[in-house]
């Protein structure tokens, strides 16, 4: 089923412009996002072909089937609740039956989690992005050998440096585990011209190996030194390296360029949504109402333009989180929506729609 099918069959209960244009934070080049609610034809709803959601290829036009819409609203999903308080100038069409679905039917203490906790996650995401921007990973991946150290007196030095100073190649060396000591190995050297001891080297493949390599060491051989493999450090590095280059591959090029241009090293659009969500959460807790159109457009656009320092924004956001927590602690909102009341509205709406009301 496609969105054009919903229109052609007159199945849409509600359709609205969402996103930045609804918030009032849109710019001249901002996309126009559409969201809405539809009702499946009765036979399809009662049969096996239930369709919960319909979207276009770019996912900037999304329509929820009525039951799915209610399920998400009962969970206080921000994207769905915002539809119920869409500014009048953003409403494309509204079926009279949709008037029964009011924000007050759904707003509850769950908004503390869905709005504020999501915003907190965005702060953490912004912190992670800040680290990625300021600490880029070189394309050349480090190897296991970069995390190996050889004992030297009371200290240690990088294995590669030790090999160079000894005039040795890694292939001349062999490792044997030291009993009872984790990731510590006795390091043996084959100095014979023909390599008769047959040591396998320190690693199998310098670029692909994820561990050191052990060798069979003849009895009576004395270790030249002891080698320690910082396994945890290597594991952490591999994770950070992978996450960084995954981010490079998947990042939104336009938003990244905007981040580079304003020079403050944070995703400005991301931080805008942090403040929008936290402010909406505080309003819900204090007033029991949902305001989609933001009254502080200028402040939010200042964030988007990168006019604030990153650390200052994080501090302000964390202070706002504390205010939100206090507001919900004192709020008269119910712990969760009244499922029976919502279900009754859902049933009556569907019955009347199928009856042609």
Coordinates of C-alpha atoms in Angstrom, one line a residue:
X1 CA 0.0 0.0 0.0
X2 CA 1.3 3.5 -1.0
X3 CA 0.5 6.9 0.3
X4 CA -1.3 7.7 -3.0
X5 CA -3.5 4.7 -2.3
X6 CA -4.5 6.2 1.0
X7 CA -5.5 9.4 -0.7
X8 CA -7.3 7.8 -3.6
X9 CA -9.4 5.6 -1.2
X10 CA -10.1 8.5 1.2
X11 CA -8.6 6.6 4.1
X12 CA -6.7 9.5 5.7
X13 CA -8.0 10.7 9.1
X14 CA -5.3 13.4 9.6
X15 CA -2.5 14.8 7.7
X16 CA -0.1 17.6 8.7
X17 CA 3.2 19.2 8.0
X18 CA 5.6 18.2 10.7
X19 CA 9.2 18.7 11.8
X20 CA 11.0 22.1 11.6
X21 CA 8.1 23.8 9.8
X22 CA 5.7 22.8 12.7
X23 CA 8.3 23.8 15.3
X24 CA 8.9 27.2 13.6
X25 CA 12.6 26.5 13.3
X26 CA 12.6 25.9 9.5
X27 CA 15.0 27.7 7.2
X28 CA 14.6 28.6 3.6
X29 CA 16.1 25.3 2.4
X30 CA 14.3 23.1 5.0
X31 CA 12.5 20.0 3.8
X32 CA 8.7 19.6 4.2
X33 CA 7.9 16.6 6.2
X34 CA 4.4 15.1 6.3
X35 CA 2.9 12.8 8.9
X36 CA -0.6 11.5 9.3
X37 CA -3.1 8.9 10.4
X38 CA -5.2 6.6 8.2
X39 CA -7.7 3.8 8.7
X40 CA -7.4 0.5 6.8
X41 CA -10.3 -0.7 4.7
X42 CA -12.5 -2.8 7.0
X43 CA -11.8 -6.1 5.2
X44 CA -8.1 -5.6 5.3
X45 CA -8.2 -4.6 9.0
X46 CA -10.2 -7.7 9.9
X47 CA -8.1 -10.0 7.7
X48 CA -4.5 -11.1 7.6
X49 CA -3.0 -8.1 5.7
X50 CA -2.8 -5.5 8.5
X51 CA -0.5 -2.6 7.5
X52 CA 0.8 -0.6 10.5
X53 CA 2.6 2.2 8.7
X54 CA 3.0 3.6 5.2
X55 CA 5.9 5.8 4.1
X56 CA 7.6 7.2 1.0
X57 CA 11.1 6.2 -0.1
X58 CA 12.9 9.0 1.7
X59 CA 10.8 8.4 4.9
X60 CA 9.9 12.1 5.2
X61 CA 6.2 11.3 4.6
X62 CA 4.9 8.8 7.2
X63 CA 1.3 7.7 7.9
X64 CA 0.3 5.5 10.8
X65 CA -2.7 3.2 10.8
X66 CA -5.1 4.2 13.5
X67 CA -4.3 1.3 15.8
X68 CA -0.6 1.8 15.5
X69 CA -1.0 5.5 16.1
X70 CA -2.9 4.8 19.3
X71 CA -0.3 2.3 20.4
X72 CA 2.5 4.8 20.0
X73 CA 0.5 7.6 21.6
X74 CA -0.2 5.4 24.7
X75 CA 3.6 5.1 25.0
X76 CA 3.9 8.9 24.8
X77 CA 6.0 8.7 21.6
X78 CA 7.0 12.4 21.0
X79 CA 6.6 12.2 17.2
X80 CA 3.1 10.9 17.5
X81 CA 1.9 13.1 20.4
X82 CA 3.1 16.2 18.4
X83 CA 0.6 15.4 15.7
X84 CA -2.2 15.9 18.2
X85 CA -1.0 19.5 18.9
X86 CA -0.1 20.4 15.3
X87 CA -0.3 24.2 14.7
X88 CA -3.4 25.1 12.7
X89 CA -1.3 26.5 9.8
X90 CA 0.4 23.1 9.4
X91 CA -2.8 21.0 9.3
X92 CA -3.4 19.7 5.7
X93 CA -6.6 17.8 6.4
X94 CA -8.5 16.6 9.5
X95 CA -11.4 14.2 9.5
X96 CA -14.1 15.2 12.0
X97 CA -13.7 11.8 13.7
X98 CA -10.1 12.7 14.5
X99 CA -11.2 15.4 16.9
X100 CA -11.8 12.7 19.6
X101 CA -8.0 12.2 19.8
X102 CA -6.8 15.1 22.1
X103 CA -3.4 15.4 23.7
X104 CA -4.9 15.4 27.2
X105 CA -6.1 11.8 26.5
X106 CA -2.5 10.6 26.4
X107 CA -0.2 13.0 28.3
X108 CA 1.3 11.3 31.3
X109 CA 4.4 10.8 33.4
X110 CA 5.7 8.7 30.6
X111 CA 6.7 11.9 28.9
X112 CA 9.5 12.2 31.3
X113 CA 11.1 9.3 29.7
X114 CA 10.1 9.7 26.1
X115 CA 10.9 13.4 25.8
X116 CA 13.6 14.1 28.4
X117 CA 15.4 10.8 28.3
X118 CA 15.6 11.0 24.6
X119 CA 17.0 14.5 24.9
X120 CA 19.6 13.2 27.4
X121 CA 20.5 10.5 24.9
X122 CA 21.0 13.3 22.3
X123 CA 23.3 15.1 24.7
X124 CA 25.4 12.0 25.0
X125 CA 25.3 11.6 21.2
X126 CA 26.5 15.2 20.9
X127 CA 29.3 14.5 23.3
X128 CA 30.3 11.5 21.3
X129 CA 30.1 13.5 18.1
X130 CA 32.3 16.2 19.6
X131 CA 34.9 13.6 20.4
X132 CA 34.8 12.2 16.9
X133 CA 35.2 15.7 15.3
X134 CA 38.1 16.7 17.6
X135 CA 39.8 13.3 17.7
X136 CA 39.7 11.9 14.2
X137 CA 41.0 8.4 13.7
X138 CA 43.8 8.1 11.0
X139 CA 42.8 5.9 8.1
X140 CA 45.7 3.5 8.8
X141 CA 44.5 1.0 11.4
X142 CA 46.9 0.2 14.3
X143 CA 48.0 -3.4 14.7
X144 CA 48.3 -5.7 17.7
X145 CA 52.1 -5.0 17.7
X146 CA 51.3 -1.3 18.5
X147 CA 49.8 -2.5 21.8
X148 CA 52.7 -4.8 22.8
X149 CA 55.5 -3.6 25.2
X150 CA 58.8 -5.2 26.1
X151 CA 60.2 -5.1 29.6
X152 CA 63.4 -3.1 30.0
X153 CA 64.8 -2.9 33.5
X154 CA 62.0 -1.7 35.8
X155 CA 60.1 -0.2 32.8
X156 CA 58.9 -1.1 29.4
X157 CA 59.1 0.2 25.8
X158 CA 57.0 -0.3 22.7
X159 CA 57.8 -3.7 21.0
X160 CA 58.5 -2.1 17.7
X161 CA 61.0 0.3 19.3
X162 CA 62.7 -2.6 21.1
X163 CA 63.0 -4.6 17.9
X164 CA 64.5 -1.6 16.1
X165 CA 67.1 -1.0 18.9
X166 CA 68.0 -4.6 18.9
X167 CA 68.3 -4.8 15.2
X168 CA 65.7 -7.5 15.0
X169 CA 62.7 -8.4 12.8
X170 CA 59.5 -9.5 14.4
X171 CA 59.8 -12.7 12.3
X172 CA 62.9 -13.7 14.2
X173 CA 61.0 -13.8 17.5
X174 CA 58.9 -16.4 19.2
X175 CA 56.5 -16.1 22.1
X176 CA 55.6 -18.5 24.9
X177 CA 53.0 -17.9 27.6
X178 CA 54.2 -17.2 31.1
X179 CA 52.1 -19.4 33.4
X180 CA 49.7 -17.7 35.8
X181 CA 50.3 -14.2 34.3
X182 CA 47.6 -12.9 31.9
X183 CA 48.9 -11.5 28.5
X184 CA 52.5 -11.7 29.5
X185 CA 54.8 -13.7 27.3
X186 CA 58.4 -14.8 27.3
X187 CA 60.1 -13.5 24.1
X188 CA 62.7 -15.6 22.5
X189 CA 65.0 -14.6 19.6
X190 CA 66.4 -16.8 16.9
X191 CA 69.7 -15.2 15.8
X192 CA 70.8 -18.1 13.6
X193 CA 71.3 -17.2 10.0
X194 CA 69.1 -19.9 8.7
X195 CA 66.3 -19.5 11.3
X196 CA 66.7 -23.1 12.4
X197 CA 64.6 -22.6 15.5
X198 CA 61.5 -22.0 13.4
X199 CA 59.9 -19.2 15.5
X200 CA 56.6 -18.0 14.0
X201 CA 57.1 -14.3 14.8
X202 CA 55.1 -12.0 17.1
X203 CA 51.9 -11.9 15.0
X204 CA 50.6 -13.9 12.1
X205 CA 49.6 -10.9 10.0
X206 CA 50.5 -7.4 11.1
X207 CA 47.4 -5.8 9.5
X208 CA 44.7 -8.5 10.1
X209 CA 45.7 -10.3 13.3
X210 CA 43.8 -9.7 16.5
X211 CA 46.2 -11.5 18.8
X212 CA 49.8 -12.3 19.3
X213 CA 51.2 -15.6 18.0
X214 CA 52.8 -18.4 20.0
X215 CA 55.7 -20.5 18.9
X216 CA 57.2 -23.8 19.9
X217 CA 60.3 -23.1 21.9
X218 CA 63.1 -25.7 22.3
X219 CA 64.0 -26.7 25.8
X220 CA 66.9 -24.8 27.3
X221 CA 66.3 -21.6 25.3
X222 CA 66.5 -18.4 27.5
X223 CA 64.1 -15.6 26.9
X224 CA 65.6 -12.3 25.6
X225 CA 62.9 -10.3 27.3
X226 CA 59.3 -10.4 28.3
X227 CA 56.4 -9.0 26.2
X228 CA 53.1 -7.7 27.5
X229 CA 50.1 -7.4 25.2
X230 CA 47.6 -4.6 26.3
X231 CA 44.6 -6.6 25.1
X232 CA 42.0 -4.3 26.7
X233 CA 43.6 -1.3 25.1
X234 CA 43.6 -2.9 21.7
X235 CA 40.0 -4.0 22.0
X236 CA 38.9 -0.4 23.0
X237 CA 40.9 1.0 20.2
X238 CA 39.3 -1.3 17.6
X239 CA 35.8 -0.3 18.9
X240 CA 36.6 3.4 18.7
X241 CA 38.2 3.0 15.3
X242 CA 35.2 1.1 13.9
X243 CA 32.7 3.5 15.3
X244 CA 34.6 6.5 14.0
X245 CA 34.8 5.2 10.4
X246 CA 31.2 4.0 10.5
X247 CA 30.2 7.5 11.5
X248 CA 32.3 9.0 8.7
X249 CA 30.5 6.7 6.2
X250 CA 27.0 7.3 7.5
X251 CA 27.1 10.9 8.6
X252 CA 24.9 13.5 7.0
X253 CA 27.2 15.4 4.8
X254 CA 25.3 18.7 4.9
X255 CA 25.0 18.7 8.7
X256 CA 28.7 17.8 9.0
X257 CA 29.7 20.6 6.7
X258 CA 27.5 23.0 8.8
X259 CA 29.3 21.7 11.9
X260 CA 32.7 22.4 10.3
X261 CA 31.7 25.8 9.1
X262 CA 30.4 27.2 12.4
X263 CA 33.6 25.9 14.0
X264 CA 32.1 25.0 17.4
X265 CA 32.5 21.2 16.8
X266 CA 29.0 20.0 17.7
X267 CA 26.0 19.0 15.6
X268 CA 24.0 22.2 15.9
X269 CA 20.7 20.6 14.7
X270 CA 21.1 17.8 17.2
X271 CA 21.6 20.3 20.0
X272 CA 18.6 22.3 18.8
X273 CA 16.4 19.2 19.3
X274 CA 17.9 18.6 22.8
X275 CA 16.6 22.0 24.0
X276 CA 13.3 21.7 22.1
X277 CA 12.5 18.3 23.7
X278 CA 13.5 19.3 27.2
X279 CA 11.5 22.6 27.0
X280 CA 8.5 20.7 25.8
X281 CA 8.9 18.1 28.5
X282 CA 8.9 20.9 31.2
X283 CA 5.8 22.5 29.7
X284 CA 4.0 19.1 29.7
X285 CA 4.9 18.5 33.4
X286 CA 4.0 22.0 34.6
X287 CA 1.0 22.8 32.4
X288 CA -0.3 19.4 31.2
X289 CA -0.2 20.8 27.7
X290 CA 1.8 20.2 24.6
X291 CA 3.1 23.1 22.6
X292 CA 4.6 22.2 19.2
X293 CA 5.3 25.6 17.8
X294 CA 8.2 26.9 19.8
X295 CA 8.0 30.4 21.3
X296 CA 11.8 30.8 21.4
X297 CA 12.6 30.3 17.7
X298 CA 15.4 32.9 17.8
X299 CA 17.2 31.1 20.6
X300 CA 16.9 27.7 18.9
X301 CA 18.1 29.1 15.6
X302 CA 21.1 30.6 17.3
X303 CA 21.9 27.1 18.5
X304 CA 21.6 25.9 14.9
X305 CA 23.9 28.6 13.6
X306 CA 26.5 27.6 16.2
X307 CA 26.5 30.8 18.1
X308 CA 27.1 29.1 21.5
X309 CA 30.1 27.3 22.8
X310 CA 29.6 23.5 23.1
X311 CA 30.4 23.3 26.8
X312 CA 28.0 26.1 27.6
X313 CA 25.1 24.3 25.8
X314 CA 25.8 21.0 27.5
X315 CA 25.8 22.8 30.9
X316 CA 22.5 24.6 30.1
X317 CA 20.9 21.4 28.9
X318 CA 22.0 19.5 32.1
X319 CA 20.5 22.3 34.2
X320 CA 17.3 22.0 32.2
X321 CA 17.2 18.3 32.8
X322 CA 17.2 18.9 36.5
X323 CA 14.3 21.4 36.1
X324 CA 12.4 18.8 34.1
X325 CA 12.9 16.2 36.8
X326 CA 11.7 18.5 39.5
X327 CA 8.6 19.5 37.4
X328 CA 7.6 15.8 36.8
X329 CA 8.1 15.0 40.5
X330 CA 5.5 17.7 41.3
X331 CA 3.3 17.1 38.4
X332 CA -0.4 16.0 38.7
X333 CA -0.1 14.0 35.4
X334 CA -1.2 10.3 35.7
X335 CA 1.5 7.7 35.7
X336 CA 0.3 6.5 32.3
X337 CA -2.7 7.1 30.0
X338 CA -6.1 5.5 30.7
X339 CA -5.9 2.6 28.3
X340 CA -9.6 1.7 28.7
X341 CA -10.7 5.2 27.9
X342 CA -8.4 5.4 24.9
X343 CA -9.5 2.0 23.7
X344 CA -13.1 3.1 23.8
X345 CA -12.3 6.1 21.6
X346 CA -10.4 3.9 19.2
X347 CA -13.2 1.4 18.9
X348 CA -15.9 4.1 18.4
X349 CA -13.8 6.0 15.9
X350 CA -13.2 2.9 13.8
X351 CA -16.8 1.8 13.9
X352 CA -18.1 5.2 12.9
X353 CA -15.5 5.4 10.1
X354 CA -16.6 2.0 8.7
X355 CA -20.2 3.1 9.0
X356 CA -19.5 6.1 6.9
X357 CA -19.9 8.7 9.6

